[in-house]
Backbone as a printed PyTorch tensor [residue, N CA C, xyz], in Angstrom:
tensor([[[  0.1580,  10.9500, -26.4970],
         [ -0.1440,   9.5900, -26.0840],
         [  1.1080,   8.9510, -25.4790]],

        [[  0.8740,   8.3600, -24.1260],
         [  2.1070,   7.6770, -23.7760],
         [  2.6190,   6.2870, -24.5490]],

        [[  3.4220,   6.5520, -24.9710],
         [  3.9680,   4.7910, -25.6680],
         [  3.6320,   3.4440, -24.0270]],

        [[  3.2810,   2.2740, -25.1900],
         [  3.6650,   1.0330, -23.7790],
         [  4.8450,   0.5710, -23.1250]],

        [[  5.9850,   1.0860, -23.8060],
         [  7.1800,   1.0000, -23.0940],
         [  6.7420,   2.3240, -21.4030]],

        [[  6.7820,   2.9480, -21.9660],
         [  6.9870,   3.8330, -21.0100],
         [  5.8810,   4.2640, -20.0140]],

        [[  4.5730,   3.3500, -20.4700],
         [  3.3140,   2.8250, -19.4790],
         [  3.3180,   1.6920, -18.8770]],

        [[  4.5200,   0.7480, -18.9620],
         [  4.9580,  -0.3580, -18.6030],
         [  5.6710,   0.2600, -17.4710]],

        [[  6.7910,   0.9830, -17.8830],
         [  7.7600,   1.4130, -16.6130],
         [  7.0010,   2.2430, -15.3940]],

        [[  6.4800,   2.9610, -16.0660],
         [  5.1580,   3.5430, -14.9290],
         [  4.1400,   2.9670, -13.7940]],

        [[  4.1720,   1.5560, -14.4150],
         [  3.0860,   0.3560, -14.1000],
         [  4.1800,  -0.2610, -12.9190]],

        [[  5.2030,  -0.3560, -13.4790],
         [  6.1010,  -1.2160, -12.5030],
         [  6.6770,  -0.6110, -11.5430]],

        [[  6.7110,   1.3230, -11.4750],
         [  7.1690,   2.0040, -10.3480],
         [  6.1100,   1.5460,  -9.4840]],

        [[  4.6630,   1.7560,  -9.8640],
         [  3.4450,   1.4380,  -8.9540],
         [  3.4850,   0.2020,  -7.9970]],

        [[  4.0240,  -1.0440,  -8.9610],
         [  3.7660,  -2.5320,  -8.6250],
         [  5.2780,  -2.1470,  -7.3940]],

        [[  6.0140,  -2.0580,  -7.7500],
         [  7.3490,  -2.1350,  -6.9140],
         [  7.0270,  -1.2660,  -5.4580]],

        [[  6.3890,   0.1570,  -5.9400],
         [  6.0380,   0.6230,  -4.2250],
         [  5.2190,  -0.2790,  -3.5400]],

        [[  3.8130,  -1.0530,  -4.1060],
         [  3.1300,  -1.2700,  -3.7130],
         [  3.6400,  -2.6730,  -3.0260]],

        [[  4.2210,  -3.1430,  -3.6340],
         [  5.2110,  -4.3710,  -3.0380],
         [  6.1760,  -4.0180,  -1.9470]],

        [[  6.5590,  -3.2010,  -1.6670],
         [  7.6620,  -3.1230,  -0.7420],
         [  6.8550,  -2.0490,   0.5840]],

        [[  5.8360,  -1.6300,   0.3990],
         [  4.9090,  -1.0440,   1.6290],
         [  4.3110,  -2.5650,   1.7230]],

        [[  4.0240,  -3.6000,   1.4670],
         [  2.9820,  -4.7130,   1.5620],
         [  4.0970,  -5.7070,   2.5940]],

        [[  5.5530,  -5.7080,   2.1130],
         [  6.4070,  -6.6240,   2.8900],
         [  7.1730,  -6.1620,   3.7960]],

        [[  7.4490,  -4.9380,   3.9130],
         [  7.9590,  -4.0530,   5.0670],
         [  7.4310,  -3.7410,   6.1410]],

        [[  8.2370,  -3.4180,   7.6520],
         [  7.2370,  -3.5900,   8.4940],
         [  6.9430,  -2.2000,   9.3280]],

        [[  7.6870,  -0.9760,   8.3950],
         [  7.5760,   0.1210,   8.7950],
         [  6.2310,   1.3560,   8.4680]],

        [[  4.6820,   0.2900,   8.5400],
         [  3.9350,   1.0630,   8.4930],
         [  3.5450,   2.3190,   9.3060]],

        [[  4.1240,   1.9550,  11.1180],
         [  4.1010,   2.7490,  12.3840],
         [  5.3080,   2.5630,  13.2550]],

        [[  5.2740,   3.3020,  13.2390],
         [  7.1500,   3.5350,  14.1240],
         [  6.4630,   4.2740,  15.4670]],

        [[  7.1610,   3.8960,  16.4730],
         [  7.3120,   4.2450,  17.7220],
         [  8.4290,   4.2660,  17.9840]],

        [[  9.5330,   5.7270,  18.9490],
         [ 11.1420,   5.5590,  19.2110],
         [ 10.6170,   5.7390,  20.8800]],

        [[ 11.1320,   5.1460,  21.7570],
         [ 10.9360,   5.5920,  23.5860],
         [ 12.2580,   5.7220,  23.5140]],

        [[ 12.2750,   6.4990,  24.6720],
         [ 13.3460,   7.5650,  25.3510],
         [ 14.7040,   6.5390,  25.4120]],

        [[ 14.7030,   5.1740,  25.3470],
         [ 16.1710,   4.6190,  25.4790],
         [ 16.4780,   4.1990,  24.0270]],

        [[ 16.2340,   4.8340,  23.4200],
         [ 16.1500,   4.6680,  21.5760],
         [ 16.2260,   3.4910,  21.3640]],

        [[ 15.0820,   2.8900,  21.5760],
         [ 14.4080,   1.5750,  21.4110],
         [ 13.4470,   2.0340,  20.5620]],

        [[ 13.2260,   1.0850,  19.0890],
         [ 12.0700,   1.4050,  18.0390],
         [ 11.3760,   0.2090,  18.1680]],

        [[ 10.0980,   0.7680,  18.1380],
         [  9.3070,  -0.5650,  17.4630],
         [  8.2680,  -0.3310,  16.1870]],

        [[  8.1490,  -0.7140,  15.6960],
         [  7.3140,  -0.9200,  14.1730],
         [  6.6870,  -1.8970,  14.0060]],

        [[  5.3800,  -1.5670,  12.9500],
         [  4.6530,  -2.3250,  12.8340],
         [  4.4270,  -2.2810,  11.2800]],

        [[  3.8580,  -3.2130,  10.7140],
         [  3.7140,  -3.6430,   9.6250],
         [  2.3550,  -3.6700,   9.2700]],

        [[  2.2110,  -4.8150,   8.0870],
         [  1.3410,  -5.9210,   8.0690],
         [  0.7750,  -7.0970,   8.2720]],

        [[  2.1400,  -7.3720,   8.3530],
         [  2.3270,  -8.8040,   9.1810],
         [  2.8700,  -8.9730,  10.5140]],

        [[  3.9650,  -7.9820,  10.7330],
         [  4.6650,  -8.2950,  12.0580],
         [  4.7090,  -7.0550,  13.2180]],

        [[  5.0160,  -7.1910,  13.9860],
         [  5.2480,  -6.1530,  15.3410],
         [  6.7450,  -6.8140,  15.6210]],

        [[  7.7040,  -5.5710,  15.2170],
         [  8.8860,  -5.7140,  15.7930],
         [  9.4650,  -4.4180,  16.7670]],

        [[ 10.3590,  -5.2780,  18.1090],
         [ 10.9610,  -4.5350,  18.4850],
         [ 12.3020,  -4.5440,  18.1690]],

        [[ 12.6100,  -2.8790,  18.1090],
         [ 14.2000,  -2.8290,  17.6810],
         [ 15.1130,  -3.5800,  16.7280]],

        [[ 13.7890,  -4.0010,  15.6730],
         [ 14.1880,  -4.4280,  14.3730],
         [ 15.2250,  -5.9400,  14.8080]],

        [[ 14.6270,  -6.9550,  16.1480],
         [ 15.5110,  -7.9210,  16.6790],
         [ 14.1760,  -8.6540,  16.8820]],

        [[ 13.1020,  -9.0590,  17.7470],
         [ 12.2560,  -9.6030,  17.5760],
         [ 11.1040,  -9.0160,  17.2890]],

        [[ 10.7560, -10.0060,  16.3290],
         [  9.1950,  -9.9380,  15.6130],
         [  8.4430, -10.9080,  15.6920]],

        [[  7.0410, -10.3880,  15.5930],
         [  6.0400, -11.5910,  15.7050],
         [  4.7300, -11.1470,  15.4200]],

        [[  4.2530, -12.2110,  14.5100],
         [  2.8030, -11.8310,  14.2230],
         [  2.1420, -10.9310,  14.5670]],

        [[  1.2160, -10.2900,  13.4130],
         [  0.5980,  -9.8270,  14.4810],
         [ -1.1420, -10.6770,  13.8900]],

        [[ -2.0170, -10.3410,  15.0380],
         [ -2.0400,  -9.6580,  16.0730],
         [ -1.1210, -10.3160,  17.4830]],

        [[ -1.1170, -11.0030,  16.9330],
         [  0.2050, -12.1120,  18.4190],
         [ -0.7650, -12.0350,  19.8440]],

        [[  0.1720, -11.1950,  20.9530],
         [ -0.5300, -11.0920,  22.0650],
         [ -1.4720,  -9.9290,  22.2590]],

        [[ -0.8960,  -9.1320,  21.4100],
         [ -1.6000,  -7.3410,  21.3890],
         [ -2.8130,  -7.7020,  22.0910]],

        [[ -3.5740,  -7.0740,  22.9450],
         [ -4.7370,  -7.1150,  23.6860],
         [ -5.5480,  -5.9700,  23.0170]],

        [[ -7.0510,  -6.1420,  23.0890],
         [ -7.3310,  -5.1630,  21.8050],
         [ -6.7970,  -4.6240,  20.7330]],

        [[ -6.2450,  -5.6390,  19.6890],
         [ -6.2140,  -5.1350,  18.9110],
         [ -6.8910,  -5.1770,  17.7020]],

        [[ -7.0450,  -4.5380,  16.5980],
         [ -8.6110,  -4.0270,  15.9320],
         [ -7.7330,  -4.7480,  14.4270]],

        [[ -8.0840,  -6.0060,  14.8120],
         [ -7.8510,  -6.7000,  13.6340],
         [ -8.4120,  -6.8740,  11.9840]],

        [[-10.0160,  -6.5370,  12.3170],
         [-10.9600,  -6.2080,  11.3610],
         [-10.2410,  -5.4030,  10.6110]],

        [[ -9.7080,  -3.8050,  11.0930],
         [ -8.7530,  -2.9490,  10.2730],
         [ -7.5950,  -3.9220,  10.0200]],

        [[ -6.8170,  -4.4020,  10.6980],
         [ -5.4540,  -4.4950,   9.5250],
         [ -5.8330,  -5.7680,   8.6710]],

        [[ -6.8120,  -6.2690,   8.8010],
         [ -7.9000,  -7.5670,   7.6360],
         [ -8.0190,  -6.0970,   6.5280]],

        [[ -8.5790,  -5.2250,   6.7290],
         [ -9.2860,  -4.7250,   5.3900],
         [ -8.3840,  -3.9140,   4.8060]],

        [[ -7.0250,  -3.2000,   5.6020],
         [ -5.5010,  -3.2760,   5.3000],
         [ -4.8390,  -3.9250,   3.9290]],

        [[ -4.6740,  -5.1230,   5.0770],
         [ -3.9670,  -6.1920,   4.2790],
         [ -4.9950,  -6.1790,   2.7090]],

        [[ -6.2100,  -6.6830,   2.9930],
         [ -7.0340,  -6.7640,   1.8720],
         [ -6.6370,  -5.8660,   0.5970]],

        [[ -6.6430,  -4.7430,   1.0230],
         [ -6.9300,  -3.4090,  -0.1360],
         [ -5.7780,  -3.4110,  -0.6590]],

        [[ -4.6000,  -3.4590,   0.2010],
         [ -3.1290,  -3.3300,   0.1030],
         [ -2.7730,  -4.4930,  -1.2610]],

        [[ -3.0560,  -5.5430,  -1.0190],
         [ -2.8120,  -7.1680,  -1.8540],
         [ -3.8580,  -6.4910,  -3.2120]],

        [[ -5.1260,  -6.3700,  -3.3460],
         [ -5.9650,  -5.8560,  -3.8990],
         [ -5.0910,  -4.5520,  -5.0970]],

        [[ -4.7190,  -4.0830,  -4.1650],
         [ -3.8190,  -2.3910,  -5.0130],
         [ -2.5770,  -3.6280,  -6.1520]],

        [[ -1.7540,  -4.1830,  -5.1660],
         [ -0.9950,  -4.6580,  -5.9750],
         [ -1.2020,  -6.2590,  -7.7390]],

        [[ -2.1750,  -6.0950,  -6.8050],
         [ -3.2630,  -7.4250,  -8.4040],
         [ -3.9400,  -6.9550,  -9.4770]],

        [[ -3.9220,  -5.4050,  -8.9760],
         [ -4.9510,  -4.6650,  -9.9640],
         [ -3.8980,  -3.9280, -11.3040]],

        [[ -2.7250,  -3.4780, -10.3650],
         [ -1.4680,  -2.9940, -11.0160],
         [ -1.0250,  -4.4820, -11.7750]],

        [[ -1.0080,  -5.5980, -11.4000],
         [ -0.5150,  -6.6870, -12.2220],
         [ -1.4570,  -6.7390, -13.7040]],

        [[ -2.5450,  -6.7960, -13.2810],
         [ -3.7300,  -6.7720, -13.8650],
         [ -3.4780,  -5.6610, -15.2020]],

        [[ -3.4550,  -4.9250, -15.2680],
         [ -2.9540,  -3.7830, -15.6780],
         [ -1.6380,  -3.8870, -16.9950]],

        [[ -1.0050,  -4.5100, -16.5680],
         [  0.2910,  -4.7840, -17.6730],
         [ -0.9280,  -6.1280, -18.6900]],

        [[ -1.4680,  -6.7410, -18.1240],
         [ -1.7420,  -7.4930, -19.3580],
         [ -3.3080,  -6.4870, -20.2140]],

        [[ -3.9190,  -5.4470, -19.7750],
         [ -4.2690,  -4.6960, -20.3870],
         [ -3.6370,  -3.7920, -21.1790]],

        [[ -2.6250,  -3.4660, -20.9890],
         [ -1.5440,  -2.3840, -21.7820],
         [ -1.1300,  -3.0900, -22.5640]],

        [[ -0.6200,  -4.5830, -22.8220],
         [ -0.3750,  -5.1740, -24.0700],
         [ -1.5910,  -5.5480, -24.6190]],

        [[ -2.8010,  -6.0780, -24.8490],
         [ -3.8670,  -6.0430, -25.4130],
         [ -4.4420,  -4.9270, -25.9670]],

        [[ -3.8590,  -3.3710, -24.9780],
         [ -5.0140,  -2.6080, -25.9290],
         [ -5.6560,  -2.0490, -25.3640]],

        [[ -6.3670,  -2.6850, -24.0450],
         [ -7.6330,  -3.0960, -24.1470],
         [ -8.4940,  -1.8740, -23.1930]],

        [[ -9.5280,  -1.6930, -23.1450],
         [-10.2320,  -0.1490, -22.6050],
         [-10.1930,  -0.5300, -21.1490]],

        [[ -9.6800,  -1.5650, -20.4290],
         [ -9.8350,  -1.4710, -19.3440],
         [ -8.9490,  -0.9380, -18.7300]],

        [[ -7.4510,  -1.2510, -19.0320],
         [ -5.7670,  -0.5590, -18.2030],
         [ -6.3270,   0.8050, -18.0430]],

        [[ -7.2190,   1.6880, -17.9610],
         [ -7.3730,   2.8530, -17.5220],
         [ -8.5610,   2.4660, -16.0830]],

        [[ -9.2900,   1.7900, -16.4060],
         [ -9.8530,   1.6660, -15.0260],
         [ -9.0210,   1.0900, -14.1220]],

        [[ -7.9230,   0.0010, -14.5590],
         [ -7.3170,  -0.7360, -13.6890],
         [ -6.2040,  -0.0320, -12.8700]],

        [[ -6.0960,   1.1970, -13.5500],
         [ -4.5560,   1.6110, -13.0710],
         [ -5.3620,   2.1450, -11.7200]],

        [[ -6.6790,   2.6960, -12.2060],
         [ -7.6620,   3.8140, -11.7590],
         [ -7.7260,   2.3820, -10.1000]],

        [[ -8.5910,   1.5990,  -9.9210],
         [ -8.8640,   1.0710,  -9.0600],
         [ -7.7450,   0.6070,  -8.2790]],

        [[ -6.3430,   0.3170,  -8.8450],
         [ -5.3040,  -0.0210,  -8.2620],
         [ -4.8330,   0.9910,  -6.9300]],

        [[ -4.8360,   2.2110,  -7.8370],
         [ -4.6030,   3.6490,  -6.7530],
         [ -5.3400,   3.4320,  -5.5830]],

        [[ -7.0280,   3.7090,  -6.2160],
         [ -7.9860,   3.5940,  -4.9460],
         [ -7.4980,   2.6720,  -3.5810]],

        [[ -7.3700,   1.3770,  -3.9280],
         [ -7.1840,   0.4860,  -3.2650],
         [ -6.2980,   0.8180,  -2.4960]],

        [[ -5.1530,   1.1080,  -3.0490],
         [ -3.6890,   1.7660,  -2.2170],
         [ -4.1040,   2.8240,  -1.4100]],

        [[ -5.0750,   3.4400,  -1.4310],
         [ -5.4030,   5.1870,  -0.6770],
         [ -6.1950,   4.6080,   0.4930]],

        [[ -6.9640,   3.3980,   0.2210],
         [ -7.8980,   2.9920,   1.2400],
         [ -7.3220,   2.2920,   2.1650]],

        [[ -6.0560,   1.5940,   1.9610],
         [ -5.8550,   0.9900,   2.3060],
         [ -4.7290,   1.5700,   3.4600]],

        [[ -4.0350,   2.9390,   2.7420],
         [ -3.4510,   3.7890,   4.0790],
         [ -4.7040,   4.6890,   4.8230]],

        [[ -5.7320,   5.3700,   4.1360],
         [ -6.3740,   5.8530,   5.1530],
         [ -6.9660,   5.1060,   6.2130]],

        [[ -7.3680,   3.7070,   6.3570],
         [ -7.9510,   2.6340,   7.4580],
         [ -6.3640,   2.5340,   7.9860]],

        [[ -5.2030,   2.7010,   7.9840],
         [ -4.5080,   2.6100,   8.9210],
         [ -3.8410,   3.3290,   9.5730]],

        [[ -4.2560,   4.8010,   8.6710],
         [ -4.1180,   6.1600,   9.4890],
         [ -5.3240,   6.4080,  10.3930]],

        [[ -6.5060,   6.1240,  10.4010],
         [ -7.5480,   6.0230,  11.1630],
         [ -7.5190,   5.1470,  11.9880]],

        [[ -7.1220,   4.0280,  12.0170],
         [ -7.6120,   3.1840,  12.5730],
         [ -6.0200,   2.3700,  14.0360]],

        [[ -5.2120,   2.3470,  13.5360],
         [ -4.3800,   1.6420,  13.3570],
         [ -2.6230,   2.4440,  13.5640]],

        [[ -2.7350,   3.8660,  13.9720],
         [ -2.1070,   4.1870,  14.4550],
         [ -1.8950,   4.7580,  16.6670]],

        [[ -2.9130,   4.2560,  16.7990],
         [ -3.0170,   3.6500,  18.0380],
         [ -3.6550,   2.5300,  18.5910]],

        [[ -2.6090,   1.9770,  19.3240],
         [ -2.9200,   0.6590,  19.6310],
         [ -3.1230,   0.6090,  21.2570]],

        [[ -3.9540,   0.0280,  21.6130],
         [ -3.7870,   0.0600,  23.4490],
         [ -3.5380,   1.5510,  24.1250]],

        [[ -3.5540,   2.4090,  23.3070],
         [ -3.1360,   3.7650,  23.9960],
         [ -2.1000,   4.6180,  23.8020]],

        [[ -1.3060,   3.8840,  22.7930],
         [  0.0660,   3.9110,  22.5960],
         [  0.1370,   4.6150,  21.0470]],

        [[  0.8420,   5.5620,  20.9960],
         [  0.5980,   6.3280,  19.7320],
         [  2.0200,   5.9260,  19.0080]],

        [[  1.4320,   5.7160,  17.9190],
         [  2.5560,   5.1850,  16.6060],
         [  2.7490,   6.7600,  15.9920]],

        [[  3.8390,   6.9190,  14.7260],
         [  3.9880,   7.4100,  13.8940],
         [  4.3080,   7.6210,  12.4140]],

        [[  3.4530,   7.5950,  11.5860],
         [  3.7800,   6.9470,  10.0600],
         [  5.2070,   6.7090,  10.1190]],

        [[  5.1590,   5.5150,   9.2470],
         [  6.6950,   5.0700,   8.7830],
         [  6.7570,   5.0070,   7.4870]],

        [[  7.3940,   4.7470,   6.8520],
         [  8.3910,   5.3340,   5.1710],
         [  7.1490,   4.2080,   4.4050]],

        [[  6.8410,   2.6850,   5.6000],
         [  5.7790,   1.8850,   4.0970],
         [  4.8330,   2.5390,   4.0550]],

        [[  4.3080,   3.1860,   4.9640],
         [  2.7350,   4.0790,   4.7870],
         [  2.7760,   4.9850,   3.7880]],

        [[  4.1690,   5.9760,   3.6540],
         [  4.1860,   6.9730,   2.6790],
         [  4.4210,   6.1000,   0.8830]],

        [[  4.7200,   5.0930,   1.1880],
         [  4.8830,   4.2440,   0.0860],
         [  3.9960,   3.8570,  -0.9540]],

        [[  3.0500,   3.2020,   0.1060],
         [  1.8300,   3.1600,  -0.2670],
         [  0.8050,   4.2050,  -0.8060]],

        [[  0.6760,   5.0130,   0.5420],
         [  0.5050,   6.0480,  -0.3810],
         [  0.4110,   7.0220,  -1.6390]],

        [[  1.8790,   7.1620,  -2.0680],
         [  2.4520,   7.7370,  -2.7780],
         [  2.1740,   6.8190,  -4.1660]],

        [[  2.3040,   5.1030,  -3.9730],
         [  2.0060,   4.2560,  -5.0620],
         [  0.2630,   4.6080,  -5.4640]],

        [[ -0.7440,   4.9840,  -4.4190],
         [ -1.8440,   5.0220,  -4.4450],
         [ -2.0500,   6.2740,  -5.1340]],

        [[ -1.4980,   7.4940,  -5.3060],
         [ -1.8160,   9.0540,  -5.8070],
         [ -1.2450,   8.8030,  -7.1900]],

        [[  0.2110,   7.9940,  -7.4940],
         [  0.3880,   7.9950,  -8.3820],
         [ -0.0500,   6.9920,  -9.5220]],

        [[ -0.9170,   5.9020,  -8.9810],
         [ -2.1430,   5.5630,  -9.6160],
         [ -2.7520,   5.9720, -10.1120]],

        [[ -3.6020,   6.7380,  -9.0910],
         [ -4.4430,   7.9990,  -9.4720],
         [ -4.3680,   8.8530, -10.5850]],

        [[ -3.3630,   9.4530, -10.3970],
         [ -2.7190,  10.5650, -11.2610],
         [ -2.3500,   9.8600, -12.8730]],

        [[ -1.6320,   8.9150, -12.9010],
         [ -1.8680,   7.9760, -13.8990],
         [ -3.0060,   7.8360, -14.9280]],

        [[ -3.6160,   7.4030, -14.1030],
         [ -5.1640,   6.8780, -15.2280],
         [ -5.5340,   8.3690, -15.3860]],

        [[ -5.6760,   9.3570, -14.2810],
         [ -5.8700,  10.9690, -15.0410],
         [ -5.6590,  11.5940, -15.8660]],

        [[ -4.3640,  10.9350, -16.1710],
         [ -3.6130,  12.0040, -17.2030],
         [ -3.7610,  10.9550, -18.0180]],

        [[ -3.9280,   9.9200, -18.1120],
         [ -4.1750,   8.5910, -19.4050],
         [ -6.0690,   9.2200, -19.7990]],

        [[ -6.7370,   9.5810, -18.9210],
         [ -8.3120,  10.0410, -19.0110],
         [ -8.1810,  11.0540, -20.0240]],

        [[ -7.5090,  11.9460, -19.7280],
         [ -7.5140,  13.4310, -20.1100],
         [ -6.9640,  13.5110, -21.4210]],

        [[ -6.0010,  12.6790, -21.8710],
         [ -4.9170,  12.1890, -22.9660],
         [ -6.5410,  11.5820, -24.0570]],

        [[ -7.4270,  10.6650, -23.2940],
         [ -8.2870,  10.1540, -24.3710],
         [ -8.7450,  11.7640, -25.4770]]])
């Protein structure tokens, strides 16, 4: 059985990835030939890490519905993981679904922007370090409540 100290610290590796893929803006990286980067986020479209700006800003087609259900799942992953610490001090039979839905959220929330959202106008992006973040916060969710399942 895992102690709550050490399902706490587990809880907060989750909350901390899931926080820093949510405020970072390196979901899609693009480098062109005069090593000029641009990246994209959740919130912003920057070039060369000097100006940024909203998005969707001017982007012309861009498929906002996806980075809405993005953003959604993404915020969603990280409330569920909050959610979660006050089940682990109670006890209570839910911190196993919660850790469980927290992941999900995080997985859905990179696959709609690996589908969706790594081309824009024609222009091909390439995962950046918050996508693997997320990610990685989302499996190890997963994996979490699994081995908390399997432990019952």
């Amino acid at each position: 059985m895992i102690s709550k100290p050490i399902l706490y610290v587990l809880c907060l590796a989750i909350l901390v990835m899931q926080l820093v893929a949510i405020t970072t803006t390196d979901w899609s990286v693009k480098t062109s030939g005069n090593n000029a980067t641009s990246s994209m986020g959740l919130w912003n479209f920057c070039l060369s890490n000097v100006t940024c700006t909203k998005l969707p800003g001017s982007l012309p087609n861009f498929p906002l519905a996806s980075l809405q259900v993005v953003r959604t799942f993404a915020i969603l992953g990280a409330i569920c993981t909050l959610l979660s610490f006050g089940f682990i001090y109670m006890d209570s039979q839910y911190q196993l679904p919660m850790i469980a839905l927290s992941g999900v959220c995080s997985l859905i929330a990179s696959v709609v922007w690996a589908i969706k959202l790594l081309t824009i106008n024609k222009v091909e992006f390439t995962v950046g370090y918050s996508f693997f973040v997320n990610l990685i916060a989302g499996m190890f969710g997963l994996g979490l409540s699994g081995y908390l399942y399997m432990e019952k």
